[in-house]
């Protein structure tokens, strides 16, 4: 019910940045930066094969690690990072849908929220 409330919709504070070589270069720098560390899960080329898929991660609230390498959801199910090159994303593939996933993260998964603190809206558009 809360998801259908218009107040729950994430609305960017700025219009979409034009898709230019400069914007793509900025996005690539952010993707590969220690500020976001996107590459650690999604891989340097966005194929979902980052180094985090090879690590043994601790269970939330515990020092005990999962028996299997890779990322897991809140319920302990193995959850591979999305291959961003396929164009298939949770929550939709329109630019505003992707903006919202980056801004708010994806609850129940290791995908963190970057909006409002880590990245400015202009950077999320890049």
Short mmCIF file of C-alpha atoms in Angstrom, two decimals:
data_model
loop_
_atom_site.label_atom_id
_atom_site.label_comp_id
_atom_site.label_asym_id
_atom_site.label_seq_id
_atom_site.Cartn_x
_atom_site.Cartn_y
_atom_site.Cartn_z
CA UNK A 1 0.00 0.00 0.00
CA UNK A 2 2.83 2.40 0.88
CA UNK A 3 4.46 1.78 -2.50
CA UNK A 4 1.34 3.03 -4.26
CA UNK A 5 1.29 6.25 -2.22
CA UNK A 6 2.46 9.14 -4.46
CA UNK A 7 4.61 10.40 -1.56
CA UNK A 8 6.69 7.20 -1.82
CA UNK A 9 7.75 7.88 -5.41
CA UNK A 10 11.35 9.01 -5.76
CA UNK A 11 11.38 12.09 -7.95
CA UNK A 12 14.77 13.39 -9.12
CA UNK A 13 15.50 16.96 -8.01
CA UNK A 14 16.97 17.77 -11.42
CA UNK A 15 16.02 16.86 -14.97
CA UNK A 16 17.82 13.99 -16.65
CA UNK A 17 21.33 14.91 -17.72
CA UNK A 18 21.81 14.79 -21.49
CA UNK A 19 23.35 11.54 -22.76
CA UNK A 20 26.67 12.95 -23.90
CA UNK A 21 30.20 11.53 -24.03
CA UNK A 22 31.05 13.75 -21.04
CA UNK A 23 28.14 12.37 -18.99
CA UNK A 24 29.09 8.80 -19.86
CA UNK A 25 32.71 9.50 -18.89
CA UNK A 26 31.55 10.94 -15.55
CA UNK A 27 29.34 7.90 -14.99
CA UNK A 28 32.20 5.54 -15.76
CA UNK A 29 34.49 7.37 -13.30
CA UNK A 30 31.83 7.13 -10.59
CA UNK A 31 31.16 3.45 -11.37
CA UNK A 32 34.85 2.63 -11.00
CA UNK A 33 35.44 4.92 -8.00
CA UNK A 34 35.93 4.09 -4.34
CA UNK A 35 33.00 6.45 -3.70
CA UNK A 36 30.50 3.95 -5.12
CA UNK A 37 32.48 0.74 -5.73
CA UNK A 38 29.92 -0.44 -8.29
CA UNK A 39 32.61 -2.46 -10.05
CA UNK A 40 33.20 -4.64 -6.97
CA UNK A 41 29.88 -6.41 -7.54
CA UNK A 42 28.92 -5.67 -11.14
CA UNK A 43 32.46 -6.02 -12.54
CA UNK A 44 34.64 -3.59 -14.46
CA UNK A 45 32.61 -4.14 -17.63
CA UNK A 46 29.18 -4.47 -15.95
CA UNK A 47 28.76 -8.21 -16.48
CA UNK A 48 27.96 -9.04 -12.84
CA UNK A 49 31.33 -10.69 -12.26
CA UNK A 50 33.01 -8.35 -9.76
CA UNK A 51 35.41 -9.51 -7.07
CA UNK A 52 32.64 -9.52 -4.45
CA UNK A 53 31.26 -12.64 -6.14
CA UNK A 54 34.40 -14.53 -5.08
CA UNK A 55 34.41 -13.53 -1.40
CA UNK A 56 32.85 -15.25 1.60
CA UNK A 57 30.58 -12.60 3.12
CA UNK A 58 29.43 -12.45 6.76
CA UNK A 59 25.80 -13.04 7.56
CA UNK A 60 24.00 -9.83 8.62
CA UNK A 61 24.43 -9.15 12.33
CA UNK A 62 26.97 -11.97 12.72
CA UNK A 63 30.63 -12.77 12.29
CA UNK A 64 29.68 -16.14 10.80
CA UNK A 65 30.17 -16.26 7.04
CA UNK A 66 27.97 -17.83 4.40
CA UNK A 67 29.06 -21.32 3.29
CA UNK A 68 29.00 -20.23 -0.37
CA UNK A 69 31.05 -17.49 -1.98
CA UNK A 70 29.23 -14.48 -3.35
CA UNK A 71 26.43 -12.16 -2.37
CA UNK A 72 23.22 -13.17 -0.61
CA UNK A 73 19.86 -11.58 0.02
CA UNK A 74 18.42 -10.89 3.47
CA UNK A 75 17.02 -14.42 3.64
CA UNK A 76 20.36 -16.09 2.88
CA UNK A 77 19.66 -16.97 -0.76
CA UNK A 78 22.59 -16.62 -3.12
CA UNK A 79 22.04 -13.53 -5.24
CA UNK A 80 24.37 -12.83 -8.16
CA UNK A 81 24.85 -9.17 -9.11
CA UNK A 82 22.91 -8.00 -12.14
CA UNK A 83 24.66 -8.19 -15.52
CA UNK A 84 24.08 -4.56 -16.48
CA UNK A 85 24.86 -5.19 -20.14
CA UNK A 86 21.69 -7.24 -20.66
CA UNK A 87 19.40 -4.24 -20.14
CA UNK A 88 17.20 -6.16 -17.69
CA UNK A 89 16.85 -4.48 -14.30
CA UNK A 90 14.72 -4.82 -11.20
CA UNK A 91 12.05 -2.18 -11.19
CA UNK A 92 12.22 -1.32 -14.90
CA UNK A 93 14.68 -0.19 -17.52
CA UNK A 94 13.55 3.37 -18.20
CA UNK A 95 16.17 5.93 -17.18
CA UNK A 96 14.02 7.11 -14.25
CA UNK A 97 13.65 3.49 -13.07
CA UNK A 98 17.42 3.01 -13.06
CA UNK A 99 17.80 6.38 -11.29
CA UNK A 100 15.42 5.19 -8.56
CA UNK A 101 17.30 1.89 -8.03
CA UNK A 102 20.60 3.74 -7.65
CA UNK A 103 19.04 6.42 -5.45
CA UNK A 104 17.18 4.10 -3.06
CA UNK A 105 19.00 0.78 -3.48
CA UNK A 106 17.08 -2.48 -3.46
CA UNK A 107 15.84 -3.57 -0.06
CA UNK A 108 16.60 -7.17 0.87
CA UNK A 109 19.65 -7.22 -1.40
CA UNK A 110 23.25 -6.00 -1.12
CA UNK A 111 22.45 -3.13 -3.55
CA UNK A 112 22.97 -0.01 -1.42
CA UNK A 113 21.25 3.37 -1.66
CA UNK A 114 23.43 6.16 -3.04
CA UNK A 115 20.92 9.02 -3.18
CA UNK A 116 20.78 11.86 -0.72
CA UNK A 117 24.20 11.19 0.79
CA UNK A 118 26.80 9.53 -1.43
CA UNK A 119 25.79 10.89 -4.83
CA UNK A 120 24.08 14.06 -6.03
CA UNK A 121 21.13 13.57 -8.37
CA UNK A 122 23.23 14.85 -11.31
CA UNK A 123 25.83 12.15 -10.59
CA UNK A 124 23.15 9.45 -10.46
CA UNK A 125 21.94 10.55 -13.90
CA UNK A 126 25.53 10.25 -15.21
#
